[in-house]
């Protein structure tokens, strides 16, 4: 990583308190490598900047921000015996899909996992069915098409939300934005995915027509309540 600071050499000869405004103006420029831990110090404070996982600058014209590309930071076991938080497990899951490494994905999926991709009529039930789905997905597309994580929740290790998009050789792929939700449990000392749901950006976007359709359906249900039994 390249770090560019706006602190001048003359500023270093001033009092420590006068350095604080300069530190607040410090700018960072990221390249395609891993950020190591850095420290900013004054005689009275010592602030550690947390190490970041591998980052890449999204090439999207509308989203030129640093995004996590699914490679997880090192995980450590905790008192419950699991091998990392829920967000770490999900990052490893995407990393395995991107690398076509289903062997590494297998240990992250619970035996009784239920996985829903809402473009399919029925969920995939069980580890074997879930892995078979991702094997077909990996076999049907080029390895140049990669998942890029835009944002991921890390506050709750039992429930993780992710927003993502696909990129082809670093360029955004059309109609590929999506969001996913995962439930996780500690099984035999390992945190595993027990439930997943994918929602993908539709290629056809009806806009306000969809609101009109929903309004028409709700009107029918109000006029003929018995139709609700057929939903």
PDB file of N, CA, C and O in Angstrom, residues 40-112:
ATOM      1  N   UNK A  40      -0.034   5.616  14.266  1.00  0.00           N
ATOM      2  CA  UNK A  40       0.112   7.066  14.329  1.00  0.00           C
ATOM      3  C   UNK A  40       0.343   7.412  15.783  1.00  0.00           C
ATOM      4  O   UNK A  40      -0.441   7.039  16.644  1.00  0.00           O
ATOM      5  N   UNK A  41       1.430   8.122  16.092  1.00  0.00           N
ATOM      6  CA  UNK A  41       1.793   8.335  17.474  1.00  0.00           C
ATOM      7  C   UNK A  41       2.014   9.800  17.780  1.00  0.00           C
ATOM      8  O   UNK A  41       2.458  10.581  16.940  1.00  0.00           O
ATOM      9  N   UNK A  42       1.679  10.169  18.982  1.00  0.00           N
ATOM     10  CA  UNK A  42       2.109  11.408  19.593  1.00  0.00           C
ATOM     11  C   UNK A  42       2.623  11.028  20.963  1.00  0.00           C
ATOM     12  O   UNK A  42       2.441   9.889  21.406  1.00  0.00           O
ATOM     13  N   UNK A  43       3.288  11.917  21.686  1.00  0.00           N
ATOM     14  CA  UNK A  43       3.779  11.560  23.015  1.00  0.00           C
ATOM     15  C   UNK A  43       2.677  11.136  23.964  1.00  0.00           C
ATOM     16  O   UNK A  43       2.936  10.440  24.937  1.00  0.00           O
ATOM     17  N   UNK A  44       1.429  11.540  23.716  1.00  0.00           N
ATOM     18  CA  UNK A  44       0.359  11.215  24.659  1.00  0.00           C
ATOM     19  C   UNK A  44      -0.610  10.172  24.131  1.00  0.00           C
ATOM     20  O   UNK A  44      -1.378   9.617  24.892  1.00  0.00           O
ATOM     21  N   UNK A  45      -0.580   9.937  22.842  1.00  0.00           N
ATOM     22  CA  UNK A  45      -1.513   8.951  22.283  1.00  0.00           C
ATOM     23  C   UNK A  45      -0.774   8.033  21.334  1.00  0.00           C
ATOM     24  O   UNK A  45       0.230   8.398  20.728  1.00  0.00           O
ATOM     25  N   UNK A  46      -1.298   6.829  21.185  1.00  0.00           N
ATOM     26  CA  UNK A  46      -0.752   5.873  20.227  1.00  0.00           C
ATOM     27  C   UNK A  46      -1.927   5.100  19.660  1.00  0.00           C
ATOM     28  O   UNK A  46      -2.510   4.267  20.334  1.00  0.00           O
ATOM     29  N   UNK A  47      -2.301   5.418  18.430  1.00  0.00           N
ATOM     30  CA  UNK A  47      -3.493   4.836  17.827  1.00  0.00           C
ATOM     31  C   UNK A  47      -3.095   3.791  16.800  1.00  0.00           C
ATOM     32  O   UNK A  47      -2.339   4.062  15.878  1.00  0.00           O
ATOM     33  N   UNK A  48      -3.637   2.590  16.938  1.00  0.00           N
ATOM     34  CA  UNK A  48      -3.336   1.515  16.004  1.00  0.00           C
ATOM     35  C   UNK A  48      -4.431   1.438  14.950  1.00  0.00           C
ATOM     36  O   UNK A  48      -5.603   1.348  15.282  1.00  0.00           O
ATOM     37  N   UNK A  49      -4.041   1.507  13.690  1.00  0.00           N
ATOM     38  CA  UNK A  49      -4.987   1.324  12.605  1.00  0.00           C
ATOM     39  C   UNK A  49      -5.115  -0.155  12.331  1.00  0.00           C
ATOM     40  O   UNK A  49      -4.130  -0.826  12.063  1.00  0.00           O
ATOM     41  N   UNK A  50      -6.338  -0.684  12.414  1.00  0.00           N
ATOM     42  CA  UNK A  50      -6.550  -2.117  12.276  1.00  0.00           C
ATOM     43  C   UNK A  50      -6.134  -2.590  10.898  1.00  0.00           C
ATOM     44  O   UNK A  50      -6.343  -1.900   9.903  1.00  0.00           O
ATOM     45  N   UNK A  51      -5.520  -3.793  10.805  1.00  0.00           N
ATOM     46  CA  UNK A  51      -5.141  -4.326   9.492  1.00  0.00           C
ATOM     47  C   UNK A  51      -6.373  -4.608   8.671  1.00  0.00           C
ATOM     48  O   UNK A  51      -7.397  -5.064   9.180  1.00  0.00           O
ATOM     49  N   UNK A  52      -6.298  -4.314   7.389  1.00  0.00           N
ATOM     50  CA  UNK A  52      -7.415  -4.537   6.490  1.00  0.00           C
ATOM     51  C   UNK A  52      -7.153  -5.766   5.644  1.00  0.00           C
ATOM     52  O   UNK A  52      -6.009  -6.132   5.377  1.00  0.00           O
ATOM     53  N   UNK A  53      -8.228  -6.430   5.196  1.00  0.00           N
ATOM     54  CA  UNK A  53      -8.074  -7.532   4.271  1.00  0.00           C
ATOM     55  C   UNK A  53      -7.786  -6.970   2.888  1.00  0.00           C
ATOM     56  O   UNK A  53      -7.769  -5.768   2.664  1.00  0.00           O
ATOM     57  N   UNK A  54      -7.539  -7.864   1.958  1.00  0.00           N
ATOM     58  CA  UNK A  54      -7.180  -7.444   0.603  1.00  0.00           C
ATOM     59  C   UNK A  54      -8.265  -6.555   0.026  1.00  0.00           C
ATOM     60  O   UNK A  54      -9.431  -6.846   0.101  1.00  0.00           O
ATOM     61  N   UNK A  55      -7.862  -5.418  -0.558  1.00  0.00           N
ATOM     62  CA  UNK A  55      -8.820  -4.458  -1.099  1.00  0.00           C
ATOM     63  C   UNK A  55      -8.567  -4.240  -2.574  1.00  0.00           C
ATOM     64  O   UNK A  55      -7.454  -4.386  -3.059  1.00  0.00           O
ATOM     65  N   UNK A  56      -9.625  -3.889  -3.283  1.00  0.00           N
ATOM     66  CA  UNK A  56      -9.481  -3.523  -4.691  1.00  0.00           C
ATOM     67  C   UNK A  56     -10.400  -2.340  -4.944  1.00  0.00           C
ATOM     68  O   UNK A  56     -11.464  -2.231  -4.371  1.00  0.00           O
ATOM     69  N   UNK A  57      -9.980  -1.455  -5.816  1.00  0.00           N
ATOM     70  CA  UNK A  57     -10.820  -0.325  -6.178  1.00  0.00           C
ATOM     71  C   UNK A  57     -11.794  -0.759  -7.253  1.00  0.00           C
ATOM     72  O   UNK A  57     -11.393  -1.222  -8.304  1.00  0.00           O
ATOM     73  N   UNK A  58     -13.086  -0.654  -6.969  1.00  0.00           N
ATOM     74  CA  UNK A  58     -14.093  -1.029  -7.955  1.00  0.00           C
ATOM     75  C   UNK A  58     -13.962  -0.134  -9.186  1.00  0.00           C
ATOM     76  O   UNK A  58     -13.789   1.073  -9.069  1.00  0.00           O
ATOM     77  N   UNK A  59     -14.068  -0.752 -10.359  1.00  0.00           N
ATOM     78  CA  UNK A  59     -13.931   0.014 -11.602  1.00  0.00           C
ATOM     79  C   UNK A  59     -15.252   0.623 -12.045  1.00  0.00           C
ATOM     80  O   UNK A  59     -15.326   1.260 -13.072  1.00  0.00           O
ATOM     81  N   UNK A  60     -16.302   0.421 -11.282  1.00  0.00           N
ATOM     82  CA  UNK A  60     -17.600   0.982 -11.640  1.00  0.00           C
ATOM     83  C   UNK A  60     -17.533   2.502 -11.656  1.00  0.00           C
ATOM     84  O   UNK A  60     -16.979   3.125 -10.765  1.00  0.00           O
ATOM     85  N   UNK A  61     -18.114   3.106 -12.686  1.00  0.00           N
ATOM     86  CA  UNK A  61     -18.114   4.563 -12.798  1.00  0.00           C
ATOM     87  C   UNK A  61     -18.893   5.208 -11.668  1.00  0.00           C
ATOM     88  O   UNK A  61     -18.607   6.321 -11.248  1.00  0.00           O
ATOM     89  N   UNK A  62     -19.916   4.491 -11.163  1.00  0.00           N
ATOM     90  CA  UNK A  62     -20.764   5.062 -10.133  1.00  0.00           C
ATOM     91  C   UNK A  62     -20.331   4.675  -8.732  1.00  0.00           C
ATOM     92  O   UNK A  62     -20.945   5.062  -7.758  1.00  0.00           O
ATOM     93  N   UNK A  63     -19.272   3.868  -8.613  1.00  0.00           N
ATOM     94  CA  UNK A  63     -18.892   3.390  -7.288  1.00  0.00           C
ATOM     95  C   UNK A  63     -17.393   3.200  -7.213  1.00  0.00           C
ATOM     96  O   UNK A  63     -16.900   2.095  -7.093  1.00  0.00           O
ATOM     97  N   UNK A  64     -16.638   4.282  -7.343  1.00  0.00           N
ATOM     98  CA  UNK A  64     -15.187   4.181  -7.289  1.00  0.00           C
ATOM     99  C   UNK A  64     -14.735   4.242  -5.830  1.00  0.00           C
ATOM    100  O   UNK A  64     -14.190   5.224  -5.354  1.00  0.00           O
ATOM    101  N   UNK A  65     -14.990   3.155  -5.121  1.00  0.00           N
ATOM    102  CA  UNK A  65     -14.604   3.057  -3.725  1.00  0.00           C
ATOM    103  C   UNK A  65     -13.861   1.758  -3.494  1.00  0.00           C
ATOM    104  O   UNK A  65     -13.957   0.817  -4.280  1.00  0.00           O
ATOM    105  N   UNK A  66     -13.124   1.712  -2.385  1.00  0.00           N
ATOM    106  CA  UNK A  66     -12.417   0.478  -2.049  1.00  0.00           C
ATOM    107  C   UNK A  66     -13.416  -0.575  -1.627  1.00  0.00           C
ATOM    108  O   UNK A  66     -14.300  -0.321  -0.835  1.00  0.00           O
ATOM    109  N   UNK A  67     -13.307  -1.774  -2.188  1.00  0.00           N
ATOM    110  CA  UNK A  67     -14.243  -2.834  -1.849  1.00  0.00           C
ATOM    111  C   UNK A  67     -13.471  -4.078  -1.461  1.00  0.00           C
ATOM    112  O   UNK A  67     -12.393  -4.372  -1.964  1.00  0.00           O
ATOM    113  N   UNK A  68     -14.053  -4.848  -0.539  1.00  0.00           N
ATOM    114  CA  UNK A  68     -13.476  -6.100  -0.092  1.00  0.00           C
ATOM    115  C   UNK A  68     -13.658  -7.136  -1.181  1.00  0.00           C
ATOM    116  O   UNK A  68     -14.752  -7.314  -1.688  1.00  0.00           O
ATOM    117  N   UNK A  69     -12.606  -7.839  -1.557  1.00  0.00           N
ATOM    118  CA  UNK A  69     -12.721  -8.822  -2.621  1.00  0.00           C
ATOM    119  C   UNK A  69     -12.706 -10.240  -2.095  1.00  0.00           C
ATOM    120  O   UNK A  69     -12.181 -11.149  -2.704  1.00  0.00           O
ATOM    121  N   UNK A  70     -13.275 -10.416  -0.939  1.00  0.00           N
ATOM    122  CA  UNK A  70     -13.622 -11.720  -0.394  1.00  0.00           C
ATOM    123  C   UNK A  70     -12.472 -12.466   0.252  1.00  0.00           C
ATOM    124  O   UNK A  70     -12.698 -13.469   0.897  1.00  0.00           O
ATOM    125  N   UNK A  71     -11.222 -12.046   0.103  1.00  0.00           N
ATOM    126  CA  UNK A  71     -10.143 -12.728   0.787  1.00  0.00           C
ATOM    127  C   UNK A  71     -10.163 -12.345   2.256  1.00  0.00           C
ATOM    128  O   UNK A  71     -10.017 -11.180   2.589  1.00  0.00           O
ATOM    129  N   UNK A  72     -10.352 -13.306   3.169  1.00  0.00           N
ATOM    130  CA  UNK A  72     -10.573 -12.967   4.565  1.00  0.00           C
ATOM    131  C   UNK A  72      -9.282 -12.706   5.311  1.00  0.00           C
ATOM    132  O   UNK A  72      -8.225 -13.211   4.945  1.00  0.00           O
ATOM    133  N   UNK A  73      -9.359 -11.914   6.387  1.00  0.00           N
ATOM    134  CA  UNK A  73      -8.220 -11.790   7.268  1.00  0.00           C
ATOM    135  C   UNK A  73      -8.058 -13.070   8.052  1.00  0.00           C
ATOM    136  O   UNK A  73      -8.979 -13.883   8.123  1.00  0.00           O
ATOM    137  N   UNK A  74      -6.900 -13.329   8.674  1.00  0.00           N
ATOM    138  CA  UNK A  74      -6.708 -14.548   9.448  1.00  0.00           C
ATOM    139  C   UNK A  74      -7.738 -14.637  10.566  1.00  0.00           C
ATOM    140  O   UNK A  74      -8.101 -13.649  11.184  1.00  0.00           O
ATOM    141  N   UNK A  75      -8.228 -15.850  10.810  1.00  0.00           N
ATOM    142  CA  UNK A  75      -9.207 -16.059  11.855  1.00  0.00           C
ATOM    143  C   UNK A  75      -8.570 -16.774  13.030  1.00  0.00           C
ATOM    144  O   UNK A  75      -7.581 -17.490  12.886  1.00  0.00           O
ATOM    145  N   UNK A  76      -9.155 -16.584  14.184  1.00  0.00           N
ATOM    146  CA  UNK A  76      -8.650 -17.234  15.388  1.00  0.00           C
ATOM    147  C   UNK A  76      -9.805 -17.879  16.117  1.00  0.00           C
ATOM    148  O   UNK A  76     -10.943 -17.426  16.061  1.00  0.00           O
ATOM    149  N   UNK A  77      -9.531 -18.959  16.815  1.00  0.00           N
ATOM    150  CA  UNK A  77     -10.564 -19.642  17.562  1.00  0.00           C
ATOM    151  C   UNK A  77     -10.910 -18.850  18.804  1.00  0.00           C
ATOM    152  O   UNK A  77     -10.058 -18.205  19.409  1.00  0.00           O
ATOM    153  N   UNK A  78     -12.178 -18.897  19.199  1.00  0.00           N
ATOM    154  CA  UNK A  78     -12.585 -18.216  20.408  1.00  0.00           C
ATOM    155  C   UNK A  78     -12.951 -19.209  21.490  1.00  0.00           C
ATOM    156  O   UNK A  78     -12.754 -20.418  21.339  1.00  0.00           O
ATOM    157  N   UNK A  79     -13.516 -18.704  22.582  1.00  0.00           N
ATOM    158  CA  UNK A  79     -13.791 -19.560  23.720  1.00  0.00           C
ATOM    159  C   UNK A  79     -14.805 -20.646  23.396  1.00  0.00           C
ATOM    160  O   UNK A  79     -14.821 -21.708  24.024  1.00  0.00           O
ATOM    161  N   UNK A  80     -15.692 -20.415  22.430  1.00  0.00           N
ATOM    162  CA  UNK A  80     -16.692 -21.413  22.069  1.00  0.00           C
ATOM    163  C   UNK A  80     -16.135 -22.497  21.166  1.00  0.00           C
ATOM    164  O   UNK A  80     -16.825 -23.463  20.854  1.00  0.00           O
ATOM    165  N   UNK A  81     -14.903 -22.332  20.706  1.00  0.00           N
ATOM    166  CA  UNK A  81     -14.272 -23.347  19.881  1.00  0.00           C
ATOM    167  C   UNK A  81     -14.488 -23.170  18.400  1.00  0.00           C
ATOM    168  O   UNK A  81     -13.976 -23.939  17.609  1.00  0.00           O
ATOM    169  N   UNK A  82     -15.270 -22.183  17.967  1.00  0.00           N
ATOM    170  CA  UNK A  82     -15.464 -22.009  16.530  1.00  0.00           C
ATOM    171  C   UNK A  82     -14.273 -21.270  15.939  1.00  0.00           C
ATOM    172  O   UNK A  82     -13.495 -20.643  16.636  1.00  0.00           O
ATOM    173  N   UNK A  83     -14.098 -21.399  14.614  1.00  0.00           N
ATOM    174  CA  UNK A  83     -12.875 -20.918  13.969  1.00  0.00           C
ATOM    175  C   UNK A  83     -13.092 -19.586  13.265  1.00  0.00           C
ATOM    176  O   UNK A  83     -12.663 -19.396  12.141  1.00  0.00           O
ATOM    177  N   UNK A  84     -13.741 -18.643  13.923  1.00  0.00           N
ATOM    178  CA  UNK A  84     -13.888 -17.316  13.355  1.00  0.00           C
ATOM    179  C   UNK A  84     -15.319 -16.838  13.411  1.00  0.00           C
ATOM    180  O   UNK A  84     -16.267 -17.604  13.587  1.00  0.00           O
ATOM    181  N   UNK A  85     -15.521 -15.509  13.253  1.00  0.00           N
ATOM    182  CA  UNK A  85     -16.857 -14.936  13.257  1.00  0.00           C
ATOM    183  C   UNK A  85     -17.613 -15.256  11.993  1.00  0.00           C
ATOM    184  O   UNK A  85     -17.058 -15.762  11.007  1.00  0.00           O
ATOM    185  N   UNK A  86     -18.906 -14.930  12.007  1.00  0.00           N
ATOM    186  CA  UNK A  86     -19.740 -15.224  10.853  1.00  0.00           C
ATOM    187  C   UNK A  86     -19.279 -14.531   9.590  1.00  0.00           C
ATOM    188  O   UNK A  86     -19.292 -15.112   8.503  1.00  0.00           O
ATOM    189  N   UNK A  87     -18.859 -13.264   9.699  1.00  0.00           N
ATOM    190  CA  UNK A  87     -18.392 -12.531   8.522  1.00  0.00           C
ATOM    191  C   UNK A  87     -17.150 -13.184   7.929  1.00  0.00           C
ATOM    192  O   UNK A  87     -16.985 -13.233   6.703  1.00  0.00           O
ATOM    193  N   UNK A  88     -16.255 -13.698   8.784  1.00  0.00           N
ATOM    194  CA  UNK A  88     -15.062 -14.383   8.287  1.00  0.00           C
ATOM    195  C   UNK A  88     -15.437 -15.638   7.500  1.00  0.00           C
ATOM    196  O   UNK A  88     -14.855 -15.930   6.446  1.00  0.00           O
ATOM    197  N   UNK A  89     -16.398 -16.397   8.025  1.00  0.00           N
ATOM    198  CA  UNK A  89     -16.845 -17.613   7.341  1.00  0.00           C
ATOM    199  C   UNK A  89     -17.441 -17.271   5.975  1.00  0.00           C
ATOM    200  O   UNK A  89     -17.148 -17.930   4.974  1.00  0.00           O
ATOM    201  N   UNK A  90     -18.258 -16.223   5.918  1.00  0.00           N
ATOM    202  CA  UNK A  90     -18.879 -15.840   4.651  1.00  0.00           C
ATOM    203  C   UNK A  90     -17.832 -15.346   3.655  1.00  0.00           C
ATOM    204  O   UNK A  90     -17.904 -15.647   2.459  1.00  0.00           O
ATOM    205  N   UNK A  91     -16.837 -14.602   4.121  1.00  0.00           N
ATOM    206  CA  UNK A  91     -15.751 -14.170   3.223  1.00  0.00           C
ATOM    207  C   UNK A  91     -15.019 -15.383   2.645  1.00  0.00           C
ATOM    208  O   UNK A  91     -14.680 -15.414   1.458  1.00  0.00           O
ATOM    209  N   UNK A  92     -14.742 -16.375   3.494  1.00  0.00           N
ATOM    210  CA  UNK A  92     -14.067 -17.587   3.014  1.00  0.00           C
ATOM    211  C   UNK A  92     -14.943 -18.335   2.024  1.00  0.00           C
ATOM    212  O   UNK A  92     -14.443 -18.943   1.061  1.00  0.00           O
ATOM    213  N   UNK A  93     -16.247 -18.286   2.238  1.00  0.00           N
ATOM    214  CA  UNK A  93     -17.197 -18.912   1.326  1.00  0.00           C
ATOM    215  C   UNK A  93     -17.085 -18.284  -0.071  1.00  0.00           C
ATOM    216  O   UNK A  93     -16.947 -18.991  -1.074  1.00  0.00           O
ATOM    217  N   UNK A  94     -17.108 -16.956  -0.135  1.00  0.00           N
ATOM    218  CA  UNK A  94     -16.987 -16.267  -1.434  1.00  0.00           C
ATOM    219  C   UNK A  94     -15.598 -16.473  -2.039  1.00  0.00           C
ATOM    220  O   UNK A  94     -15.460 -16.589  -3.261  1.00  0.00           O
ATOM    221  N   UNK A  95     -14.588 -16.510  -1.193  1.00  0.00           N
ATOM    222  CA  UNK A  95     -13.233 -16.732  -1.688  1.00  0.00           C
ATOM    223  C   UNK A  95     -13.119 -18.106  -2.341  1.00  0.00           C
ATOM    224  O   UNK A  95     -12.469 -18.269  -3.383  1.00  0.00           O
ATOM    225  N   UNK A  96     -13.758 -19.121  -1.730  1.00  0.00           N
ATOM    226  CA  UNK A  96     -13.745 -20.465  -2.312  1.00  0.00           C
ATOM    227  C   UNK A  96     -14.504 -20.527  -3.627  1.00  0.00           C
ATOM    228  O   UNK A  96     -14.062 -21.198  -4.568  1.00  0.00           O
ATOM    229  N   UNK A  97     -15.637 -19.822  -3.714  1.00  0.00           N
ATOM    230  CA  UNK A  97     -16.395 -19.793  -4.976  1.00  0.00           C
ATOM    231  C   UNK A  97     -15.585 -19.103  -6.056  1.00  0.00           C
ATOM    232  O   UNK A  97     -15.495 -19.586  -7.195  1.00  0.00           O
ATOM    233  N   UNK A  98     -14.960 -17.979  -5.729  1.00  0.00           N
ATOM    234  CA  UNK A  98     -14.147 -17.268  -6.711  1.00  0.00           C
ATOM    235  C   UNK A  98     -12.971 -18.113  -7.197  1.00  0.00           C
ATOM    236  O   UNK A  98     -12.600 -18.069  -8.363  1.00  0.00           O
ATOM    237  N   UNK A  99     -12.394 -18.895  -6.284  1.00  0.00           N
ATOM    238  CA  UNK A  99     -11.239 -19.724  -6.638  1.00  0.00           C
ATOM    239  C   UNK A  99     -11.615 -21.088  -7.175  1.00  0.00           C
ATOM    240  O   UNK A  99     -10.740 -21.915  -7.438  1.00  0.00           O
ATOM    241  N   UNK A 100     -12.919 -21.348  -7.328  1.00  0.00           N
ATOM    242  CA  UNK A 100     -13.415 -22.664  -7.792  1.00  0.00           C
ATOM    243  C   UNK A 100     -12.874 -23.766  -6.888  1.00  0.00           C
ATOM    244  O   UNK A 100     -12.592 -24.875  -7.331  1.00  0.00           O
ATOM    245  N   UNK A 101     -12.756 -23.462  -5.602  1.00  0.00           N
ATOM    246  CA  UNK A 101     -12.225 -24.409  -4.622  1.00  0.00           C
ATOM    247  C   UNK A 101     -13.379 -24.918  -3.758  1.00  0.00           C
ATOM    248  O   UNK A 101     -13.565 -24.486  -2.622  1.00  0.00           O
ATOM    249  N   UNK A 102     -14.170 -25.839  -4.290  1.00  0.00           N
ATOM    250  CA  UNK A 102     -15.341 -26.326  -3.579  1.00  0.00           C
ATOM    251  C   UNK A 102     -14.966 -27.170  -2.361  1.00  0.00           C
ATOM    252  O   UNK A 102     -15.779 -27.320  -1.440  1.00  0.00           O
ATOM    253  N   UNK A 103     -13.758 -27.699  -2.333  1.00  0.00           N
ATOM    254  CA  UNK A 103     -13.318 -28.457  -1.162  1.00  0.00           C
ATOM    255  C   UNK A 103     -13.263 -27.560   0.065  1.00  0.00           C
ATOM    256  O   UNK A 103     -13.626 -27.967   1.174  1.00  0.00           O
ATOM    257  N   UNK A 104     -12.825 -26.305  -0.128  1.00  0.00           N
ATOM    258  CA  UNK A 104     -12.768 -25.374   0.993  1.00  0.00           C
ATOM    259  C   UNK A 104     -14.163 -24.871   1.360  1.00  0.00           C
ATOM    260  O   UNK A 104     -14.423 -24.526   2.512  1.00  0.00           O
ATOM    261  N   UNK A 105     -15.067 -24.835   0.378  1.00  0.00           N
ATOM    262  CA  UNK A 105     -16.439 -24.402   0.635  1.00  0.00           C
ATOM    263  C   UNK A 105     -17.207 -25.477   1.408  1.00  0.00           C
ATOM    264  O   UNK A 105     -18.044 -25.164   2.274  1.00  0.00           O
ATOM    265  N   UNK A 106     -16.901 -26.721   1.152  1.00  0.00           N
ATOM    266  CA  UNK A 106     -17.649 -27.832   1.746  1.00  0.00           C
ATOM    267  C   UNK A 106     -17.660 -27.778   3.268  1.00  0.00           C
ATOM    268  O   UNK A 106     -18.703 -27.983   3.903  1.00  0.00           O
ATOM    269  N   UNK A 107     -16.519 -27.462   3.869  1.00  0.00           N
ATOM    270  CA  UNK A 107     -16.443 -27.439   5.328  1.00  0.00           C
ATOM    271  C   UNK A 107     -17.187 -26.254   5.944  1.00  0.00           C
ATOM    272  O   UNK A 107     -17.405 -26.211   7.149  1.00  0.00           O
ATOM    273  N   UNK A 108     -17.591 -25.296   5.124  1.00  0.00           N
ATOM    274  CA  UNK A 108     -18.315 -24.126   5.612  1.00  0.00           C
ATOM    275  C   UNK A 108     -19.831 -24.317   5.561  1.00  0.00           C
ATOM    276  O   UNK A 108     -20.573 -23.498   6.106  1.00  0.00           O
ATOM    277  N   UNK A 109     -20.289 -25.389   4.916  1.00  0.00           N
ATOM    278  CA  UNK A 109     -21.706 -25.659   4.738  1.00  0.00           C
ATOM    279  C   UNK A 109     -22.152 -26.756   5.704  1.00  0.00           C
ATOM    280  O   UNK A 109     -21.544 -27.823   5.766  1.00  0.00           O
ATOM    281  N   UNK A 110     -23.209 -26.491   6.469  1.00  0.00           N
ATOM    282  CA  UNK A 110     -23.736 -27.484   7.396  1.00  0.00           C
ATOM    283  C   UNK A 110     -24.427 -28.615   6.633  1.00  0.00           C
ATOM    284  O   UNK A 110     -24.904 -28.428   5.504  1.00  0.00           O
ATOM    285  N   UNK A 111     -24.477 -29.798   7.261  1.00  0.00           N
ATOM    286  CA  UNK A 111     -25.116 -30.957   6.622  1.00  0.00           C
ATOM    287  C   UNK A 111     -26.563 -30.673   6.243  1.00  0.00           C
ATOM    288  O   UNK A 111     -27.044 -31.128   5.202  1.00  0.00           O
ATOM    289  N   UNK A 112     -27.269 -29.946   7.113  1.00  0.00           N
ATOM    290  CA  UNK A 112     -28.695 -29.689   6.888  1.00  0.00           C
ATOM    291  C   UNK A 112     -28.956 -28.291   6.334  1.00  0.00           C
ATOM    292  O   UNK A 112     -30.051 -27.748   6.500  1.00  0.00           O
TER     293      UNK A 112
END
